[in-house]
mmCIF file of C-alpha atoms in Angstrom:
data_model
loop_
_atom_site.group_PDB
_atom_site.id
_atom_site.type_symbol
_atom_site.label_atom_id
_atom_site.label_comp_id
_atom_site.label_asym_id
_atom_site.label_seq_id
_atom_site.Cartn_x
_atom_site.Cartn_y
_atom_site.Cartn_z
ATOM 1 C CA UNK A 1041 -16.916 16.125 4.256
ATOM 2 C CA UNK A 1042 -15.165 14.515 7.141
ATOM 3 C CA UNK A 1043 -11.609 15.132 8.036
ATOM 4 C CA UNK A 1044 -9.065 12.521 5.999
ATOM 5 C CA UNK A 1045 -6.149 11.012 7.833
ATOM 6 C CA UNK A 1046 -3.230 9.940 5.553
ATOM 7 C CA UNK A 1047 -0.586 7.463 5.612
ATOM 8 C CA UNK A 1048 2.494 6.637 3.013
ATOM 9 C CA UNK A 1049 4.893 4.469 2.287
ATOM 10 C CA UNK A 1050 7.392 4.935 0.032
ATOM 11 C CA UNK A 1051 10.222 2.873 -2.053
ATOM 12 C CA UNK A 1052 8.531 -0.736 -1.460
ATOM 13 C CA UNK A 1053 10.438 -3.247 -2.796
ATOM 14 C CA UNK A 1054 7.134 -4.783 -4.892
ATOM 15 C CA UNK A 1055 5.570 -3.353 -8.202
ATOM 16 C CA UNK A 1056 2.522 -1.200 -8.237
ATOM 17 C CA UNK A 1057 0.821 -3.584 -10.099
ATOM 18 C CA UNK A 1058 1.288 -6.169 -7.543
ATOM 19 C CA UNK A 1059 0.203 -4.132 -4.846
ATOM 20 C CA UNK A 1060 -2.947 -2.639 -6.793
ATOM 21 C CA UNK A 1061 -4.315 -6.193 -6.770
ATOM 22 C CA UNK A 1062 -4.414 -6.384 -3.150
ATOM 23 C CA UNK A 1063 -5.134 -3.351 -2.428
ATOM 24 C CA UNK A 1064 -8.474 -3.436 -5.030
ATOM 25 C CA UNK A 1065 -9.759 -5.863 -2.600
ATOM 26 C CA UNK A 1066 -9.976 -3.380 0.500
ATOM 27 C CA UNK A 1067 -11.006 -0.064 -1.029
ATOM 28 C CA UNK A 1068 -13.957 1.299 0.793
ATOM 29 C CA UNK A 1069 -13.668 -1.071 3.636
ATOM 30 C CA UNK A 1070 -13.917 -0.278 7.574
ATOM 31 C CA UNK A 1071 -10.559 0.293 8.530
ATOM 32 C CA UNK A 1072 -10.286 -2.399 11.206
ATOM 33 C CA UNK A 1073 -11.899 -4.930 9.087
ATOM 34 C CA UNK A 1074 -9.772 -4.725 5.920
ATOM 35 C CA UNK A 1075 -6.678 -5.001 8.613
ATOM 36 C CA UNK A 1076 -8.364 -8.434 9.487
ATOM 37 C CA UNK A 1077 -8.970 -9.682 5.264
ATOM 38 C CA UNK A 1078 -5.226 -8.368 4.902
ATOM 39 C CA UNK A 1079 -3.766 -10.641 7.741
ATOM 40 C CA UNK A 1080 -4.997 -13.593 5.899
ATOM 41 C CA UNK A 1081 -4.275 -12.573 2.394
ATOM 42 C CA UNK A 1082 -0.821 -14.712 0.920
ATOM 43 C CA UNK A 1083 0.400 -11.894 -0.907
ATOM 44 C CA UNK A 1084 4.039 -10.175 -0.027
ATOM 45 C CA UNK A 1085 2.511 -6.914 -0.764
ATOM 46 C CA UNK A 1086 -0.757 -7.368 1.906
ATOM 47 C CA UNK A 1087 2.071 -7.132 4.273
ATOM 48 C CA UNK A 1088 3.123 -3.757 3.199
ATOM 49 C CA UNK A 1089 -0.174 -2.649 2.605
ATOM 50 C CA UNK A 1090 -0.900 -3.408 6.320
ATOM 51 C CA UNK A 1091 1.801 -1.637 7.623
ATOM 52 C CA UNK A 1092 0.472 1.565 6.007
ATOM 53 C CA UNK A 1093 -2.892 0.945 7.192
ATOM 54 C CA UNK A 1094 -1.717 0.588 10.913
ATOM 55 C CA UNK A 1095 -0.155 3.663 10.461
ATOM 56 C CA UNK A 1096 -2.875 5.260 9.265
ATOM 57 C CA UNK A 1097 -5.094 4.116 12.051
ATOM 58 C CA UNK A 1098 -2.437 5.075 14.409
ATOM 59 C CA UNK A 1099 -2.122 8.853 13.106
ATOM 60 C CA UNK A 1100 -5.892 8.881 13.486
ATOM 61 C CA UNK A 1101 -6.069 7.812 17.309
ATOM 62 C CA UNK A 1102 -2.544 9.931 18.289
ATOM 63 C CA UNK A 1103 -3.324 13.306 16.101
ATOM 64 C CA UNK A 1104 -6.715 13.799 15.830
ATOM 65 C CA UNK A 1105 -8.116 11.625 18.816
ATOM 66 C CA UNK A 1106 -10.320 9.494 16.405
ATOM 67 C CA UNK A 1107 -11.819 5.780 17.505
ATOM 68 C CA UNK A 1108 -10.688 3.251 15.331
ATOM 69 C CA UNK A 1109 -14.200 1.593 14.800
ATOM 70 C CA UNK A 1110 -15.339 4.751 13.239
ATOM 71 C CA UNK A 1111 -12.573 4.980 10.154
ATOM 72 C CA UNK A 1112 -13.562 3.617 6.892
ATOM 73 C CA UNK A 1113 -10.880 3.726 3.759
ATOM 74 C CA UNK A 1114 -11.885 6.843 1.636
ATOM 75 C CA UNK A 1115 -9.140 6.584 -0.346
ATOM 76 C CA UNK A 1116 -6.101 4.102 -1.072
ATOM 77 C CA UNK A 1117 -3.452 3.938 -4.233
ATOM 78 C CA UNK A 1118 -0.228 2.491 -5.121
ATOM 79 C CA UNK A 1119 2.010 4.519 -7.622
ATOM 80 C CA UNK A 1120 4.813 3.393 -9.312
ATOM 81 C CA UNK A 1121 8.613 4.481 -7.778
ATOM 82 C CA UNK A 1122 11.891 4.710 -9.587
ATOM 83 C CA UNK A 1123 12.945 1.666 -10.959
ATOM 84 C CA UNK A 1124 16.617 0.050 -10.885
ATOM 85 C CA UNK A 1125 17.852 -1.130 -14.031
ATOM 86 C CA UNK A 1126 20.502 -4.227 -14.282
ATOM 87 C CA UNK A 1127 22.232 -6.112 -17.134
ATOM 88 C CA UNK A 1128 22.539 -9.718 -17.793
ATOM 89 C CA UNK A 1129 24.307 -11.735 -20.357
ATOM 90 C CA UNK A 1130 22.014 -13.060 -23.178
ATOM 91 C CA UNK A 1131 22.077 -15.176 -26.148
ATOM 92 C CA UNK A 1132 24.592 -13.996 -28.962
ATOM 93 C CA UNK A 1133 26.446 -11.453 -27.111
ATOM 94 C CA UNK A 1134 23.355 -9.743 -26.281
ATOM 95 C CA UNK A 1135 21.975 -7.908 -22.783
ATOM 96 C CA UNK A 1136 19.173 -8.655 -21.156
ATOM 97 C CA UNK A 1137 17.531 -5.949 -18.669
ATOM 98 C CA UNK A 1138 16.307 -6.475 -15.557
ATOM 99 C CA UNK A 1139 14.479 -3.941 -13.998
ATOM 100 C CA UNK A 1140 13.628 -3.826 -10.538
ATOM 101 C CA UNK A 1141 10.346 -1.945 -9.652
ATOM 102 C CA UNK A 1142 9.328 -0.392 -6.638
ATOM 103 C CA UNK A 1143 6.273 1.712 -5.463
ATOM 104 C CA UNK A 1144 4.428 4.144 -3.166
ATOM 105 C CA UNK A 1145 1.534 3.217 -1.295
ATOM 106 C CA UNK A 1146 -0.769 5.918 0.238
ATOM 107 C CA UNK A 1147 -4.203 5.327 2.287
ATOM 108 C CA UNK A 1148 -6.319 8.255 3.367
ATOM 109 C CA UNK A 1149 -9.260 7.015 6.171
ATOM 110 C CA UNK A 1150 -12.206 9.187 6.802
ATOM 111 C CA UNK A 1151 -14.352 9.089 10.306
ATOM 112 C CA UNK A 1152 -17.700 8.272 9.949
#
């Protein structure tokens, strides 16, 4: 098994469900090809995933002296982060919760 390079971003202000829609598209791709795909996606989560992937590529180049052309996405996932609860007045004197979700994005690259 090849050496893995890892990058992680925490407390992204987008729900993990929305981030997973983006990362499912690029899972298993070559890293530079995935960067191109993410650059043309309209979702806000694509920007955050692209930043995380760019960081992983930079880590591989700087710390492990790997060529970016040889890097492939071995593993990529989005976990749920902390949620903030706020409340809004509702009808008939009730309270309606507003849940502000966040997520953590992890990217692992391998050299092939």
